[in-house]
Amino acid sequence: MKKILIPSILIVLFLLSACSKDFLNRVPPDALSNATLWTDAADATAALVGVYNGQADPLGYCGPGWASGTEIAFFDGMSDNAYSQYPWDGIQAFGNGNITPTLTGYYAANLWNYTAITRCNYFLANIGACPMDATLKAQMIAQVRFIRAYQYFLMSQLYGAVPLVTTNLTPAQANASVRTPKADITKFILSELAAAAPDLETTSTGADVGHITQGAALALKARVELFEADYKDCITDYQAVMKLGYSLDPSYSDLFRIQNQYTNPEIIAAVQYVENPSSNSNGVIGIFPSNSMGGWSSINPLQSMVDCYEMANGKVITDPTSGYDPTHPYTNRDPRLAATILYPGAPYIPSGSTTPLYYDPLDPSSPDYYQSGNNTSPSGYEVVKYTSHLSDFDNLFQSGLNMTIIRYAEVLLSYAEAKIESNQIDGTVYTAINQVRNRAGMPNVDQTVYNSQSTLRSLIRRERRVEFAFEGLRYFDIQRWAIGSQVMNGPVYGARLGTVNATTGQYTITGDSIKVETRLFATKNYLWPVPQSEININKALTQNPGF
Amino acid sequence: MNNFYKKKIYLTGLLLLFWVVGFAQVKVTGVVKGSDDGQILPGVSVKVKGSDAGISTDINGHFSINVPADGVLTFSFIGYISQDVPVDGKPIVNVKLVPSTKALNEVVVVGYGTQKKATLTGAVATVSAAQIADRPVTGLTNALEGTMSGVTIISNNGQPGRDEGSINIRGIGTLNNTDPMVVIDGVISDTYDMNNVNPEDVDNISVLKDAASASIYGNRAANGVIVITTKKGKKGSAQITYSDYFGKQKPTDLPDYLPSWQAATLFNQAKINEGGTAVYTPAQIETFKNGSDPVNYPNTDWLGLFYSGSGFVQNHYVGVNGGNDNTQYAASLGYFDQDGITPKTNSQRYTARVNLTTKLNDRLSFHADLSYTFQPFTEPQASYPGVPAFSQVLRQINRISPIIPDKYPNGEYGHISDGNPMAWINSPSYNDQNTYNLQGIMGADWEIVKGLHFEPSLAYKLDQNQNNDFVSSIQYYNPDGSLSGQANISNANDLYSSLTIVTPQAILDYSLNVGDNHFKALAGYSQEFDGYYILEAYRQGFFNNSLSDLAAAPVTGQTGTQDSYQLGLKSYFGRVNYDYKGKYLLEGDIRDDGSSRFAPSQRWGLFPGGSAGWRASEEDFFAPLKSIVQELKFRASWGELGNQNIGSEYPYIATVSAGQNYPFAGTVAGGISPVNGANAAVTWETTKETDLGLDAGFLNNKLTLTADYFIKNTTGILSAIPVAATYGLTPPVVNSSSVQDKGWELALAYHGRANAFTYNISGNVSFVSNVVTSLGPSASPEISGANITKVGLPINSFWGYQATGIFQTAAQVSAHATQNLGGPTAPGDLIYKDQDGNGVIDGNDKIYLGSNFPKTTFGLNLNMGYKGFDLTGFFQGAANVQNIITGAELGTNSNAAGKPTALLLNSWSPTNTNTNFPRLWINYSQNDPSINPSSFWVKNASYVRLKNLQFGYNFPKKLTDALHIQKLRVYYSGQNILTFTSFYKGTDPEAPAGESGYDYPQVKTNSIGLNVTF
């Protein structure tokens, strides 16, 4: 008996373990299924947050959001405002015209991206059946429609025609999606924003800060209308925004300080970040400061940008009566120059210190020497707009600074531009521009000089470039004004060689301007090439002309 | 004297008498010869069975020994079958030993059992303990490199604990994980578990290469199966072995970075090439060169600072082996300790193993094999934002310019904006990893009726990993003492993970011999449960660098994550073998597999296989040839295998992922969203393989040959092939692509002897070609940097422009197709061929430039012995293989975060036009191999390596007897001693594809060791 017993026990034990029916039915322990979701407002709220999280940062510097701080930080590198010194960021090739469809893995390929749109479509397809308060539901739907519209705005601006996708696709459908003409995309954006605006809250305060509001929807709508030269609707929409209670922050230089970001009356829409945990932090501001200040000097202002700033008296530097002294080029300039750009001899306070130092990119022994190749600016200029106070941040690469996408100054200047372009030059035009200039410490527009559509056009374009430097708008402006061949062609320069007195900051010019690079602009550069990797997969996609 | 004593004396006398009769010693002499060639055999061990008495034959094959008249002599010699000869009172015993290669009874471990080598019909390669013994290898994988045909092992990293290498059997069969299945003493394991096995515990290794052989392991066997059998107990008194070795490692090759004056010179040239001006004056360059101002014009030897580890290796092993008729045991303990060639890198391995077999009665036996491995590992960490890995330390060492001082005169570290890698190494940062592996199998063998065995077993494997890394905060200063930048925030990340695999299994095994008909049948069931768990926590902002436990950091900014998955596999399998007279051989296999990775309707896959063999040499008509060809066997096999081993655990279930968070007003809100694409139709990926082979033996089987041709097609490869961006989710796994591998393999061995001099030569060579035959409906190639996976090309081929020369004049540039590839094209740039002739050089002009998977691999083992001395040279290599180096490995032009290697010295410049090397660059990328790979940069990476050189001495019997030990051997052994290659100087030819300076170099090891058997 014993001889049989032991093997029998073995067999029984074995069969017991083998026969469990559910052995092969395994489900992920950490993910939900759509079937069990959408039961109440809490589910919808979580899904809404998932939509806000939709756009991954194209370069991975920032946490995800409905837009990306990295775009804001880098886009001026594609314009005459700045040079993007690192080829791997993928911006330089847009600046110098060398962009090709096969620069894969770079920025160029990463914005042809439907992740956020897919999330919006998923939300909109499912929210209908979710039992919850109707007003709240309508408000959520409107936010999602805004985010989808913003994504289409960005992509159609960059690539022109893109596939218009409003439902969730199967892989086979996705692989056959065709490009929708830009005009149809624009129409879609405008109608979506028009539909969303009434359902949105007029302002978001307290714990709601960061949610998309009516002001954002109308301001984006007006921006698209301005870009499309639909000035009539543009003016109407901006007038509506002006009634919503926004105002300019009293200080231009404090506009981007983290201290003010939840209460700043000027912010209409911003991507939100928090210092910690790191997955939702803003690391992109670390790309601005020079090595010795703890940054990477990725975006380097060009002389053309510096020269654009007026004198403090409101005259352009090319005006012989302006008082501009080429040997002291940074003296008596528009205060926004010093608030935006760190130039040779400019004072700055290093993090963890209270003693100002003077920025010296010109001495070979300086840690900021422009030629050192060590995360210093090859143009001799640094951007200080977001990092005017380095001590505001414990860690530049993990900061909690929100990145502004739309602010009230844009409403004012865009309104003025639309009025100028539609040749309705009235007092509101000057008032709008003067509000922006006065806030920065600049005098009113000289109405004797700027009294015609053409003079005002040059003024408003300069004012936009100066006011919004390094806020990602200049590239779009070059596109829509079609001024690429004038401003994006030929050699670009940095500061003039010279010396900086380490104790006084005195800048003495001893040499020529630094030549940064030579650019080549072609008409094709008004649009980005469709990534070749996408065309490889989807044979129905066409390439933009010239690529 | 009373009766009692009388009796006692009587008994004693009787006993003495018996002793005299029973143990009467006779002197026996004789000569031992080989049965094959009749040559005398010196050094044969001659032992009296059942006692310790024994001697060796002398140089003339003679022996002389005292033996009880009824005693038995055991003759044993390496390469021959041991023979027992009863003395029967004869004074002369002449013996002919049969070479073991001829042995018909030699068995080979196959799936779920063993099989006679002679009647094997599949393609199975084997390695014995002797072939991997006494080599200073850090793991079993490395030890196998080059030992078998059809097995491609690439070892390209010499870092302690990270040097395991990769294994591929018969090419690359899938776009998924191509690691073969590993079975250790019946425990289903992963490739990395091979390095949990102490190489000295290994008895033999079988590699089941063809599908028919592997199919019995079905659901994991598509990449081939490696069956490892450890040493089991043997009957007899306990035998103790001790062995050790001590060695020192050195890098096989390092990039040849130029001194600072040359770095400055090349930087000037590159600046000028890009339309800039020289940064350094000739006088400054001269100061770099003459070293007169080391403070401002230094020449830092970063590699010298870095490669300053001891590289010391030591290994100790104790094994005990023995048993009686019913119970046999083998137990061992091992310790291995390896210091890296860079400071603070170390890995250790503690191994323990007990193998036990016991027979309860004639019908029932139990066996239990249990092993435990503990491997602590440490390496430095980089205080580099976002990427605190050791690879970042390596990268920065290969990157930071000699123009940057290691330290300023004020004692502070010199640095580039990324930091100073020596500051990182000297900081308290670390990455400690403890891995624990427990694996055990317990099973029984119950012979229910004669020939029918029931073999249930339960295998258990537990891999635990405890990882602890700490990145310290470093503040840099300028030479004047002022702060430079911000200190990084110190942080620590702790991680614990465990993988449990439980595999119950039952087999019914039946064998029946009816006359000349031999039947064997096997039926079995097995299931596998995989449970994985990981818990991770992070904190930052430690008060200072002296504490690194998580609890010592503030909770602000802490994160914690946990993840887990569970998988199930079920399989029913069967095999039948039939042979007639050992001449006509047939085998059939079938397997039905179910996987939890697939939806219920797609879950099960049926995979058949079969093989046949014909031993022509056993036919009557073959007799006339038999004097030349002793063995000739033809084999053919075909089989199907399934694969479900993909990265995604639940590829068919559509999910909504958590963690899609976003902050409002400074507070992060929890968000959810679909992220991953799912595909309910996903099912088994299938590999079909046909194998044709032959085994032959010549010259009395002194020369043996095995040849195989195979063709392997994998279809329905489970991969997440790219989907258009409009899909918006990560691409789902689909059964899409197909891959074909075909090739042939040859193994030759010759065992020779000239009196006291013995020698063995064995070699193997494999040719395998790999081609992607389909990439799903869109057939869109996957391009990543210099690599492409495209229909018609090998997986992950090199892809780039065809460089046809260098532009010498501006006229040439303008006459050529527009080459706008990241900088204005000018004389000195590479000329790329306009393949499509459209006048523009772009992505459409790229072509196949080679593959990093070697088409040819080979090994050659030369082994000779003379008396006590033995010498082994083992060569191994690869051919028809390409590689490319980029970035810091090639060298870059900079005066801070980059430095040139000697490879850049002969570059084109207006004054050096007679060269094939393009002009230097900094930002222009038209010649940069990482951005615009071209045929100029892809090089032949074929190599031949003296993988192991061993010289040993066995102390003579006389001496070992005096020391009361059985065997004593001392040896020198060297690993990776010499490498011959035409690949880039400074980079090992086996370096990872597109090596760019992130990897630890391959090492060579010189060691001395000792083996003692008591």
Coordinates of C-alpha atoms in Angstrom, one line a residue, chain A residues 108-475:
Chain A
A108 CA 10.4 67.8 -36.7
A109 CA 8.9 64.4 -36.5
N110 CA 7.5 64.8 -33.0
L111 CA 4.8 67.4 -33.6
W112 CA 3.0 65.3 -36.2
N113 CA 1.3 63.8 -33.2
Y114 CA -2.3 62.8 -32.6
T115 CA -2.0 61.6 -29.0
A116 CA -3.8 64.5 -27.5
I117 CA -6.4 64.5 -30.3
T118 CA -7.0 60.8 -29.8
R119 CA -7.6 61.4 -26.1
C120 CA -10.0 64.3 -26.9
N121 CA -11.9 62.1 -29.4
Y122 CA -12.0 59.3 -26.9
F123 CA -13.4 61.6 -24.2
L124 CA -16.0 63.1 -26.5
A125 CA -17.1 59.7 -27.7
N126 CA -17.7 58.4 -24.2
I127 CA -18.8 61.4 -22.1
G128 CA -22.3 61.5 -23.5
A129 CA -23.5 58.5 -21.6
C130 CA -21.9 59.4 -18.3
P131 CA -24.5 60.3 -15.7
M132 CA -23.5 63.6 -14.2
D133 CA -24.5 67.3 -13.9
A134 CA -25.3 68.6 -17.4
T135 CA -23.6 72.0 -16.9
L136 CA -20.5 70.5 -15.7
K137 CA -20.6 68.0 -18.5
A138 CA -21.0 70.8 -21.1
Q139 CA -18.1 72.6 -19.5
M140 CA -15.9 69.6 -19.7
I141 CA -16.8 68.9 -23.3
A142 CA -16.0 72.5 -24.2
Q143 CA -12.5 72.3 -22.6
V144 CA -11.8 69.1 -24.5
R145 CA -13.0 70.7 -27.8
F146 CA -10.6 73.7 -27.1
I147 CA -7.7 71.4 -26.5
R148 CA -8.4 69.5 -29.7
A149 CA -8.7 72.8 -31.6
Y150 CA -5.4 74.0 -30.2
Q151 CA -3.7 70.8 -31.4
Y152 CA -5.1 71.3 -34.8
F153 CA -4.1 75.0 -34.8
L154 CA -0.5 74.0 -34.0
M155 CA -0.3 71.2 -36.5
S156 CA -2.0 73.0 -39.4
Q157 CA 0.2 76.0 -38.7
L158 CA 3.3 73.9 -39.0
Y159 CA 2.4 71.4 -41.6
G160 CA -0.4 73.0 -43.5
A161 CA -2.9 70.3 -44.4
V162 CA -3.1 67.5 -41.9
P163 CA -5.6 64.6 -41.5
L164 CA -8.6 65.8 -39.6
V165 CA -9.4 63.0 -37.2
T166 CA -12.5 63.5 -35.0
T167 CA -13.1 59.8 -34.0
N168 CA -10.9 57.1 -32.7
L169 CA -9.4 55.2 -35.6
T170 CA -8.3 51.6 -36.0
P171 CA -4.7 51.0 -37.1
A172 CA -5.9 50.3 -40.7
Q173 CA -7.9 53.5 -40.8
A174 CA -5.1 55.5 -39.4
N175 CA -2.7 54.1 -42.0
A176 CA -4.9 55.3 -44.7
S177 CA -5.8 58.8 -43.4
V178 CA -5.5 61.6 -45.9
R179 CA -4.6 65.2 -45.4
T180 CA -7.4 67.7 -45.0
P181 CA -6.9 71.1 -46.7
K182 CA -5.7 73.7 -44.2
A183 CA -8.8 75.8 -44.9
D184 CA -11.0 73.0 -43.7
I185 CA -8.9 72.5 -40.7
T186 CA -9.2 76.2 -39.9
K187 CA -12.9 76.1 -40.4
F188 CA -13.1 73.2 -38.0
I189 CA -11.0 75.0 -35.4
L190 CA -13.1 78.1 -35.6
S191 CA -16.4 76.3 -35.4
E192 CA -15.2 74.2 -32.5
L193 CA -14.0 77.2 -30.5
A194 CA -17.2 79.1 -31.3
A195 CA -19.2 76.2 -30.0
A196 CA -17.0 75.7 -26.9
A197 CA -16.8 79.3 -25.7
P198 CA -20.3 79.8 -24.3
D199 CA -20.0 76.6 -22.2
L200 CA -16.7 77.6 -20.6
E201 CA -16.2 79.4 -17.3
T202 CA -15.3 83.1 -17.9
T203 CA -12.5 82.9 -15.4
S204 CA -10.8 80.2 -13.4
T205 CA -9.7 81.0 -9.9
G206 CA -8.4 79.2 -6.9
A207 CA -8.1 75.5 -7.4
D208 CA -9.5 75.8 -10.9
V209 CA -6.5 77.8 -12.2
G210 CA -5.2 76.1 -15.3
H211 CA -8.5 75.1 -16.7
I212 CA -9.4 76.3 -20.1
T213 CA -11.7 79.4 -19.9
Q214 CA -13.9 81.3 -22.3
G215 CA -11.2 83.9 -22.6
A216 CA -8.8 81.3 -23.9
A217 CA -11.3 80.0 -26.4
L218 CA -12.1 83.4 -27.8
A219 CA -8.5 84.6 -27.8
L220 CA -7.4 81.5 -29.6
K221 CA -10.2 81.9 -32.1
A222 CA -9.2 85.5 -32.6
R223 CA -5.6 84.5 -33.1
V224 CA -6.6 82.0 -35.8
E225 CA -8.7 84.6 -37.4
L226 CA -5.9 87.1 -37.4
F227 CA -3.5 84.5 -38.9
E228 CA -6.2 83.9 -41.6
A229 CA -6.7 87.6 -42.2
D230 CA -10.3 87.4 -41.1
Y231 CA -10.0 90.8 -39.4
K232 CA -13.7 91.4 -38.9
D233 CA -14.3 88.4 -36.7
C234 CA -10.9 88.8 -35.1
I235 CA -11.8 92.3 -33.9
T236 CA -15.2 91.1 -32.6
D237 CA -13.6 88.2 -30.7
Y238 CA -10.9 90.3 -29.2
Q239 CA -13.4 92.9 -28.1
A240 CA -15.3 90.1 -26.4
V241 CA -12.1 89.1 -24.6
M242 CA -11.4 92.7 -23.5
K243 CA -14.7 92.6 -21.6
L244 CA -13.7 89.6 -19.5
G245 CA -11.7 91.5 -17.0
Y246 CA -8.1 90.7 -18.0
S247 CA -5.4 93.3 -17.5
L248 CA -1.7 93.7 -17.9
D249 CA 0.6 92.7 -15.1
P250 CA 2.1 96.0 -13.8
S251 CA 5.7 94.8 -14.3
Y252 CA 7.0 93.4 -17.6
S253 CA 10.1 91.9 -15.9
D254 CA 8.0 90.1 -13.2
L255 CA 5.5 88.8 -15.8
F256 CA 7.1 85.4 -15.9
R257 CA 8.1 85.0 -12.3
I258 CA 6.8 81.9 -10.6
Q259 CA 5.5 84.0 -7.6
N260 CA 2.7 85.6 -9.7
Q261 CA 1.6 82.7 -11.8
Y262 CA -1.7 81.8 -10.2
T263 CA -2.9 85.3 -9.7
N264 CA -1.5 87.1 -12.7
P265 CA -4.4 89.0 -14.3
E266 CA -2.6 88.9 -17.7
I267 CA -2.5 85.1 -18.2
I268 CA -5.3 83.8 -20.4
A269 CA -4.0 80.4 -21.0
A270 CA -0.9 78.6 -19.7
V271 CA 0.4 75.1 -19.5
Q272 CA 0.6 74.1 -15.8
Y273 CA 3.6 72.6 -14.1
V274 CA 4.6 71.8 -10.6
E275 CA 8.0 71.7 -9.1
N276 CA 7.6 68.1 -7.9
P277 CA 7.0 65.3 -8.6
S278 CA 9.2 65.6 -11.6
S279 CA 6.8 64.0 -14.1
N280 CA 4.8 67.2 -14.2
S281 CA 7.6 69.7 -13.8
N282 CA 9.0 72.3 -16.2
G283 CA 12.6 71.6 -17.2
V284 CA 12.7 73.7 -20.3
I285 CA 13.7 76.9 -18.6
G286 CA 17.0 75.3 -17.8
I287 CA 17.9 75.5 -21.5
F288 CA 18.1 79.3 -21.4
P289 CA 20.9 80.3 -18.9
S290 CA 24.5 79.9 -19.6
N291 CA 26.7 77.1 -18.1
S292 CA 27.9 79.2 -15.2
M293 CA 24.3 79.9 -14.3
G294 CA 23.4 76.3 -14.4
G295 CA 21.8 76.1 -17.8
W296 CA 22.6 74.9 -21.3
S297 CA 22.4 78.0 -23.5
S298 CA 20.3 76.2 -26.0
I299 CA 18.6 79.3 -27.5
N300 CA 20.9 82.1 -28.4
P301 CA 19.5 85.6 -29.2
L302 CA 20.7 87.2 -32.3
Q303 CA 21.9 90.7 -33.0
S304 CA 18.8 91.2 -35.2
M305 CA 16.6 90.8 -32.2
V306 CA 18.7 93.1 -30.0
D307 CA 18.6 95.8 -32.8
C308 CA 14.8 95.6 -32.9
Y309 CA 14.4 97.2 -29.5
E310 CA 13.8 100.9 -29.6
M311 CA 15.6 103.4 -27.6
A312 CA 13.9 104.3 -24.4
N313 CA 12.7 107.5 -26.1
G314 CA 10.6 105.4 -28.5
K315 CA 12.9 105.9 -31.5
V316 CA 14.3 103.1 -33.5
I317 CA 18.1 102.8 -33.4
T318 CA 18.5 103.5 -37.1
D319 CA 16.9 106.9 -36.5
P320 CA 19.8 109.4 -36.5
T321 CA 18.0 111.4 -33.8
S322 CA 17.5 108.4 -31.5
G323 CA 20.7 108.9 -29.5
Y324 CA 21.8 105.4 -30.2
D325 CA 25.6 105.0 -29.5
P326 CA 27.0 102.0 -31.3
T327 CA 29.9 101.9 -28.9
H328 CA 27.4 101.5 -26.0
P329 CA 24.7 99.6 -27.8
Y330 CA 22.8 98.6 -24.7
T331 CA 22.5 102.0 -23.1
N332 CA 19.1 103.8 -23.0
R333 CA 17.2 101.1 -24.7
D334 CA 13.6 99.8 -24.3
P335 CA 13.6 98.3 -20.8
R336 CA 12.3 95.1 -22.3
L337 CA 15.8 94.5 -23.8
A338 CA 17.4 94.0 -20.4
A339 CA 14.3 92.1 -19.2
T340 CA 14.6 89.7 -22.1
I341 CA 18.3 89.4 -23.1
L342 CA 21.5 89.1 -21.1
Y343 CA 24.1 91.0 -23.1
P344 CA 27.9 91.5 -22.5
G345 CA 28.3 93.5 -19.4
A346 CA 24.7 92.9 -18.2
P347 CA 24.4 92.2 -14.4
Y348 CA 22.9 89.0 -13.2
I349 CA 22.7 87.3 -9.8
P350 CA 23.8 83.7 -9.7
S351 CA 21.6 81.2 -7.9
G352 CA 22.5 81.0 -4.2
S353 CA 24.1 84.4 -4.2
T354 CA 23.2 88.0 -3.7
T355 CA 26.1 89.6 -5.3
P356 CA 25.6 90.6 -9.0
L357 CA 28.1 89.5 -11.5
Y358 CA 28.6 90.9 -15.0
Y359 CA 27.9 88.5 -17.9
D360 CA 31.1 88.1 -19.9
P361 CA 30.9 85.8 -23.0
L362 CA 33.9 87.4 -24.6
D363 CA 36.9 86.6 -22.4
P364 CA 38.4 83.2 -23.2
S365 CA 39.0 82.6 -19.4
S366 CA 35.3 83.3 -18.6
P367 CA 33.1 80.3 -17.9
D368 CA 30.6 81.9 -20.3
Y369 CA 33.1 82.3 -23.2
Y370 CA 31.1 82.2 -26.4
Q371 CA 33.6 79.8 -28.1
S372 CA 34.1 77.4 -25.2
G373 CA 31.6 74.9 -26.5
N374 CA 30.7 74.3 -22.9
N375 CA 26.9 75.2 -22.9
T376 CA 27.7 78.9 -23.5
S377 CA 26.0 81.1 -26.0
P378 CA 27.8 81.2 -29.4
S379 CA 26.1 84.6 -30.1
G380 CA 27.2 86.2 -26.8
Y381 CA 23.6 86.7 -25.8
E382 CA 21.4 84.7 -23.4
V383 CA 17.7 84.7 -22.8
V384 CA 16.7 85.9 -19.3
K385 CA 13.0 86.3 -19.8
Y386 CA 12.0 83.2 -17.8
T387 CA 14.9 83.1 -15.4
S388 CA 15.4 86.8 -14.5
H389 CA 15.7 85.7 -10.9
L390 CA 17.7 82.4 -10.8
S391 CA 17.2 82.1 -7.1
D392 CA 13.4 81.6 -7.7
F393 CA 14.3 78.1 -8.7
D394 CA 15.7 75.2 -6.7
N395 CA 16.3 73.3 -9.8
L396 CA 16.0 74.8 -13.3
F397 CA 15.4 71.4 -14.8
Q398 CA 12.6 70.5 -12.5
S399 CA 10.8 73.9 -12.0
G400 CA 7.2 74.6 -11.4
L401 CA 7.0 77.5 -13.7
N402 CA 3.9 77.6 -15.9
M403 CA 4.4 78.4 -19.6
T404 CA 2.1 81.0 -20.9
I405 CA 0.4 80.3 -24.2
I406 CA -1.9 83.3 -24.4
R407 CA -1.6 86.5 -22.4
Y408 CA -3.6 89.8 -22.5
A409 CA -0.8 91.7 -24.2
E410 CA -1.4 89.5 -27.3
V411 CA -5.1 90.4 -27.2
L412 CA -4.2 94.1 -27.2
L413 CA -1.5 94.0 -29.9
S414 CA -3.4 91.5 -32.1
Y415 CA -6.5 93.7 -31.8
A416 CA -4.5 96.7 -32.9
E417 CA -3.0 94.7 -35.8
A418 CA -6.4 93.6 -37.0
K419 CA -7.7 97.1 -36.9
I420 CA -4.6 98.4 -38.7
E421 CA -4.8 95.7 -41.4
S422 CA -8.5 96.5 -41.9
N423 CA -7.5 100.2 -42.0
Q424 CA -9.8 101.1 -39.1
I425 CA -7.2 103.2 -37.4
D426 CA -8.9 104.8 -34.4
G427 CA -8.0 105.7 -30.9
T428 CA -8.5 102.2 -29.7
V429 CA -5.5 101.1 -31.8
Y430 CA -3.2 103.6 -30.1
T431 CA -4.7 102.9 -26.7
A432 CA -4.1 99.2 -27.1
I433 CA -0.5 99.6 -28.2
N434 CA 0.2 102.3 -25.6
Q435 CA -1.1 100.1 -22.8
V436 CA 1.5 97.5 -23.7
R437 CA 4.3 100.0 -24.2
N438 CA 3.6 102.0 -21.0
R439 CA 3.5 98.9 -18.9
A440 CA 7.1 98.1 -20.1
G441 CA 8.1 101.7 -19.3
M442 CA 8.0 102.9 -22.9
P443 CA 6.5 106.2 -24.0
N444 CA 3.3 106.4 -26.0
V445 CA 3.4 105.8 -29.7
D446 CA 4.4 109.0 -31.5
Q447 CA 1.3 109.6 -33.5
T448 CA 3.0 112.1 -35.7
V449 CA 5.3 109.4 -37.0
Y450 CA 3.0 106.4 -36.9
N451 CA 0.0 107.9 -38.6
S452 CA -0.6 105.7 -41.6
Q453 CA -1.5 102.0 -42.1
S454 CA 2.0 101.3 -43.4
T455 CA 3.9 103.0 -40.6
L456 CA 1.6 101.6 -38.1
R457 CA 2.1 98.1 -39.7
S458 CA 5.9 98.4 -39.2
L459 CA 5.3 99.6 -35.6
I460 CA 3.0 96.8 -34.6
R461 CA 5.2 94.2 -36.2
R462 CA 8.2 95.5 -34.2
E463 CA 6.1 95.8 -31.1
R464 CA 5.0 92.2 -31.4
R465 CA 8.5 91.0 -31.9
V466 CA 9.8 92.8 -28.9
E467 CA 6.9 92.2 -26.5
F468 CA 6.7 88.5 -27.3
A469 CA 10.3 87.7 -27.8
F470 CA 11.0 84.1 -26.9
E471 CA 7.3 83.3 -26.4
G472 CA 7.0 81.2 -29.6
L473 CA 5.0 83.6 -31.7
R474 CA 7.7 85.1 -34.0
Y475 CA 7.9 82.0 -36.2

